[in-house]
Amino acid sequence: MLSGSFNIIEIVDFQMGQDEGNVWNIFLMPLGALLFLVTMIAEVERIPFDMPEAEAELVEGWWTEYGGIRWGLMFAAEYMRAYAACILFALFFLGGWEAPFQHTLSDLPLVGGLISFVFSLIPGVSWVLLKAWGLFAVFVWIRASLHRVRTDQILEFGWRYLLPLSMVNLVFAIVLRLMFWTGEPWALWVPAAVTVISGGLFVVLAIDEDKEALEVQRRPYSTQTVIKASPGSHRD
């Protein structure tokens, strides 16, 4: 929506800019990047969304049907799928095959020419793979930090948070494309303002609710102890 194309090459070109300045989509659409990351983890069925596989369990999931080399090949295929998802994230939000801060570093006095020469020696595919590798490290960190969630929790998270936030992100993309995009490099205040708004929205949603009150509202019944049981009271 923001780049005006579904072509991956054109999306990367949109982030690279023309001759000066470039802004990656992760700075223009941080909310969209976060939503894409969460849904991507769920799609490749990594922890905490690995309930269909449950490969960490010994007696659960379809992984128990395989053993030996077959299990190893299936497990390697799952990691390849996760790395492919990281490559897509790098293309959509991290500038693709462009070096990080290439234009800014190339314009530095004295060393700008040397940096530009070094960047020209590194093939673009190397930058894509390095960015994907860094994002895959985030996958591993999430796997080691979060516990598995139940299926009902996944559904509630999707309907209550992901779907409304995706609508907000769509509105952001339309506004930026129609009202602020002129074909020239983005002004610095645009990604700064978007980041502040997205950060404020995240803080509002991150405020803890009264979980006990919500749990009581969800219960179809309630219990209350009038008199506590004491030893021998059942004999009276």
Coordinates of C-alpha atoms in Angstrom, one line a residue:
M1 CA 0.0 0.0 0.0
L2 CA 2.7 2.5 1.0
S3 CA 5.0 1.7 -1.9
G4 CA 2.2 1.5 -4.4
S5 CA 3.1 -1.9 -5.7
F6 CA 2.9 -5.6 -4.9
N7 CA 6.2 -6.2 -6.7
I8 CA 9.0 -7.0 -4.3
I9 CA 11.7 -5.3 -6.4
E10 CA 9.6 -2.1 -6.6
I11 CA 9.0 -2.2 -2.8
V12 CA 12.8 -2.4 -2.3
D13 CA 13.4 0.4 -4.8
F14 CA 10.8 2.5 -2.9
Q15 CA 12.9 2.1 0.2
M16 CA 16.2 2.8 -1.5
G17 CA 15.1 6.1 -3.0
Q18 CA 16.7 7.7 -6.0
D19 CA 20.0 9.6 -5.6
E20 CA 19.7 10.9 -2.1
G21 CA 18.2 9.8 1.2
N22 CA 16.3 6.7 1.9
V23 CA 13.9 5.6 4.6
W24 CA 13.3 1.9 5.2
N25 CA 9.7 0.9 5.7
I26 CA 10.3 -0.2 9.3
F27 CA 10.8 3.5 10.2
L28 CA 7.7 4.6 8.2
M29 CA 5.5 1.7 9.3
P30 CA 6.8 0.4 12.6
L31 CA 3.4 -0.9 13.5
G32 CA 3.1 -2.8 10.2
A33 CA 6.6 -4.3 10.8
L34 CA 5.6 -5.5 14.3
L35 CA 2.3 -7.0 13.0
F36 CA 4.1 -8.7 10.1
L37 CA 6.7 -10.1 12.5
V38 CA 4.1 -11.5 14.9
T39 CA 2.0 -13.1 12.1
M40 CA 5.1 -14.4 10.5
I41 CA 6.1 -16.2 13.7
A42 CA 2.6 -17.7 13.9
E43 CA 2.7 -18.8 10.3
V44 CA 6.0 -20.7 10.6
E45 CA 4.6 -22.1 13.9
R46 CA 7.5 -21.1 16.1
I47 CA 7.2 -20.6 19.9
P48 CA 5.0 -19.1 21.3
F49 CA 2.6 -20.1 18.4
D50 CA 3.8 -23.7 17.9
M51 CA 0.7 -25.4 19.3
P52 CA 0.0 -27.4 16.0
E53 CA 3.5 -28.8 16.1
A54 CA 4.6 -28.8 19.8
E55 CA 8.0 -30.1 18.7
A56 CA 9.3 -29.3 22.2
E57 CA 7.0 -32.0 23.7
L58 CA 7.9 -35.6 23.9
V59 CA 4.4 -37.1 23.4
E60 CA 2.5 -34.5 21.5
G61 CA 2.4 -33.2 18.0
W62 CA 3.0 -34.8 14.6
W63 CA 6.8 -34.7 15.2
T64 CA 6.4 -38.0 17.1
E65 CA 5.6 -39.7 13.8
Y66 CA 9.2 -39.3 12.5
G67 CA 12.6 -40.4 13.7
G68 CA 16.2 -40.5 12.7
I69 CA 17.2 -38.8 9.4
R70 CA 13.5 -38.2 8.5
W71 CA 13.0 -36.2 11.6
G72 CA 16.3 -34.3 10.9
L73 CA 15.2 -33.4 7.4
M74 CA 11.7 -32.3 8.6
F75 CA 13.3 -30.1 11.3
A76 CA 15.8 -28.6 8.8
A77 CA 12.8 -27.8 6.5
E78 CA 11.1 -25.9 9.3
Y79 CA 14.2 -23.8 9.9
M80 CA 14.5 -23.1 6.2
R81 CA 10.9 -21.9 6.2
A82 CA 11.6 -19.6 9.1
Y83 CA 14.7 -18.2 7.4
A84 CA 12.7 -17.6 4.2
A85 CA 10.2 -15.6 6.3
C86 CA 13.1 -13.5 7.7
I87 CA 14.2 -12.9 4.1
L88 CA 10.8 -11.6 3.2
F89 CA 10.9 -9.3 6.3
A90 CA 14.3 -8.0 5.2
L91 CA 12.9 -7.2 1.7
F92 CA 9.7 -5.6 2.9
F93 CA 11.0 -3.5 5.8
L94 CA 14.8 -3.5 6.0
G95 CA 15.7 -2.1 2.6
G96 CA 16.4 -5.4 0.9
W97 CA 19.8 -5.5 -0.7
E98 CA 20.8 -2.0 0.2
A99 CA 23.5 -1.4 2.7
P100 CA 22.4 0.1 6.0
F101 CA 22.6 3.9 6.0
Q102 CA 24.5 3.8 2.6
H103 CA 23.7 7.3 1.5
T104 CA 24.4 8.9 4.9
L105 CA 27.7 7.2 5.4
S106 CA 28.8 7.8 1.8
D107 CA 28.3 11.6 2.3
L108 CA 30.7 11.7 5.3
P109 CA 33.7 14.0 4.8
L110 CA 37.1 12.3 4.2
V111 CA 35.9 8.7 4.7
G112 CA 32.7 8.9 2.6
G113 CA 34.4 7.8 -0.6
L114 CA 36.2 4.9 1.0
I115 CA 32.9 3.7 2.6
S116 CA 31.1 4.0 -0.7
F117 CA 33.9 1.9 -2.4
V118 CA 33.7 -0.8 0.3
F119 CA 29.9 -0.9 -0.1
S120 CA 30.2 -1.4 -3.8
L121 CA 32.4 -4.5 -3.3
I122 CA 29.7 -6.2 -1.2
P123 CA 27.0 -8.0 -3.2
G124 CA 23.4 -7.1 -2.4
V125 CA 22.5 -10.7 -1.7
S126 CA 25.0 -10.6 1.2
W127 CA 23.1 -7.7 2.8
V128 CA 19.8 -9.6 2.5
L129 CA 21.2 -12.7 4.1
L130 CA 22.8 -10.7 6.9
K131 CA 19.6 -8.9 7.7
A132 CA 17.7 -12.1 7.6
W133 CA 20.3 -13.7 9.9
G134 CA 19.9 -10.9 12.4
L135 CA 16.1 -11.2 12.4
F136 CA 16.4 -15.0 12.8
A137 CA 18.4 -14.2 16.0
V138 CA 15.2 -12.4 17.2
F139 CA 13.3 -15.6 16.5
V140 CA 15.7 -17.6 18.7
W141 CA 15.5 -15.0 21.4
I142 CA 11.7 -15.1 21.4
R143 CA 11.7 -18.9 21.5
A144 CA 13.9 -18.8 24.6
S145 CA 11.9 -16.0 26.3
L146 CA 8.2 -16.8 25.8
H147 CA 6.1 -19.8 26.7
R148 CA 3.7 -21.6 24.5
V149 CA 0.2 -20.1 24.4
R150 CA -3.1 -22.0 24.0
T151 CA -5.2 -22.0 20.9
D152 CA -7.9 -19.9 22.5
Q153 CA -5.3 -17.3 23.6
I154 CA -4.0 -17.1 20.0
L155 CA -7.5 -16.5 18.7
E156 CA -8.2 -13.9 21.3
F157 CA -4.9 -12.1 20.6
G158 CA -5.7 -12.1 16.9
W159 CA -9.2 -10.8 17.1
R160 CA -8.7 -8.3 20.0
Y161 CA -5.3 -6.9 18.9
L162 CA -3.9 -8.0 15.6
L163 CA -7.0 -7.3 13.5
P164 CA -7.8 -3.8 14.9
L165 CA -4.1 -2.8 14.7
S166 CA -3.9 -4.0 11.1
M167 CA -6.8 -1.6 10.3
V168 CA -5.0 1.2 12.0
N169 CA -1.8 0.4 10.1
L170 CA -3.8 0.4 6.8
V171 CA -5.1 3.9 7.6
F172 CA -1.5 5.0 8.3
A173 CA -0.3 3.7 5.0
I174 CA -3.2 5.4 3.1
V175 CA -2.6 8.7 4.8
L176 CA 1.2 8.6 4.2
R177 CA 0.8 7.6 0.5
L178 CA -1.9 10.1 -0.4
M179 CA -1.1 13.1 1.8
F180 CA 2.7 13.1 2.4
W181 CA 4.3 11.2 -0.5
T182 CA 5.4 13.5 -3.2
G183 CA 8.0 11.3 -5.0
E184 CA 10.8 13.1 -3.2
P185 CA 12.9 11.7 -0.3
W186 CA 10.9 11.7 2.9
A187 CA 11.3 14.6 5.3
L188 CA 12.9 13.6 8.6
W189 CA 9.8 14.5 10.6
V190 CA 7.6 12.0 8.9
P191 CA 9.3 8.8 10.2
A192 CA 9.8 10.5 13.6
A193 CA 6.1 11.4 13.9
V194 CA 5.0 7.9 12.8
T195 CA 7.4 6.3 15.4
V196 CA 6.1 8.6 18.2
I197 CA 2.4 7.8 17.3
S198 CA 3.1 4.0 17.1
G199 CA 5.0 4.1 20.4
G200 CA 2.2 5.9 22.1
L201 CA -0.3 3.4 20.7
F202 CA 1.9 0.5 22.0
V203 CA 2.1 2.0 25.5
V204 CA -1.7 2.4 25.6
L205 CA -2.2 -1.2 24.6
A206 CA 0.5 -2.5 26.9
I207 CA -1.1 -1.1 30.0
D208 CA -2.1 -4.1 32.1
E209 CA -5.8 -4.6 32.7
D210 CA -7.3 -6.0 35.8
K211 CA -7.0 -9.6 34.9
E212 CA -8.9 -10.9 37.9
A213 CA -11.9 -8.6 37.1
L214 CA -11.8 -9.8 33.5
E215 CA -11.7 -13.4 34.5
V216 CA -14.8 -12.9 36.8
Q217 CA -16.7 -11.4 33.9
R218 CA -15.9 -14.3 31.6
R219 CA -17.0 -16.9 34.1
P220 CA -20.5 -18.3 33.4
Y221 CA -20.8 -18.8 37.2
S222 CA -19.3 -17.5 40.4
T223 CA -18.5 -19.3 43.7
Q224 CA -18.4 -17.9 47.2
T225 CA -17.4 -19.5 50.5
V226 CA -19.8 -18.6 53.3
I227 CA -18.2 -20.6 56.1
K228 CA -14.8 -22.0 55.9
A229 CA -14.5 -25.8 56.6
S230 CA -12.9 -26.8 59.8
P231 CA -11.6 -30.2 61.0
G232 CA -14.5 -32.4 62.2
S233 CA -17.3 -30.1 61.1
H234 CA -18.6 -32.8 58.7
R235 CA -19.5 -35.0 61.7
D236 CA -22.0 -32.5 63.2

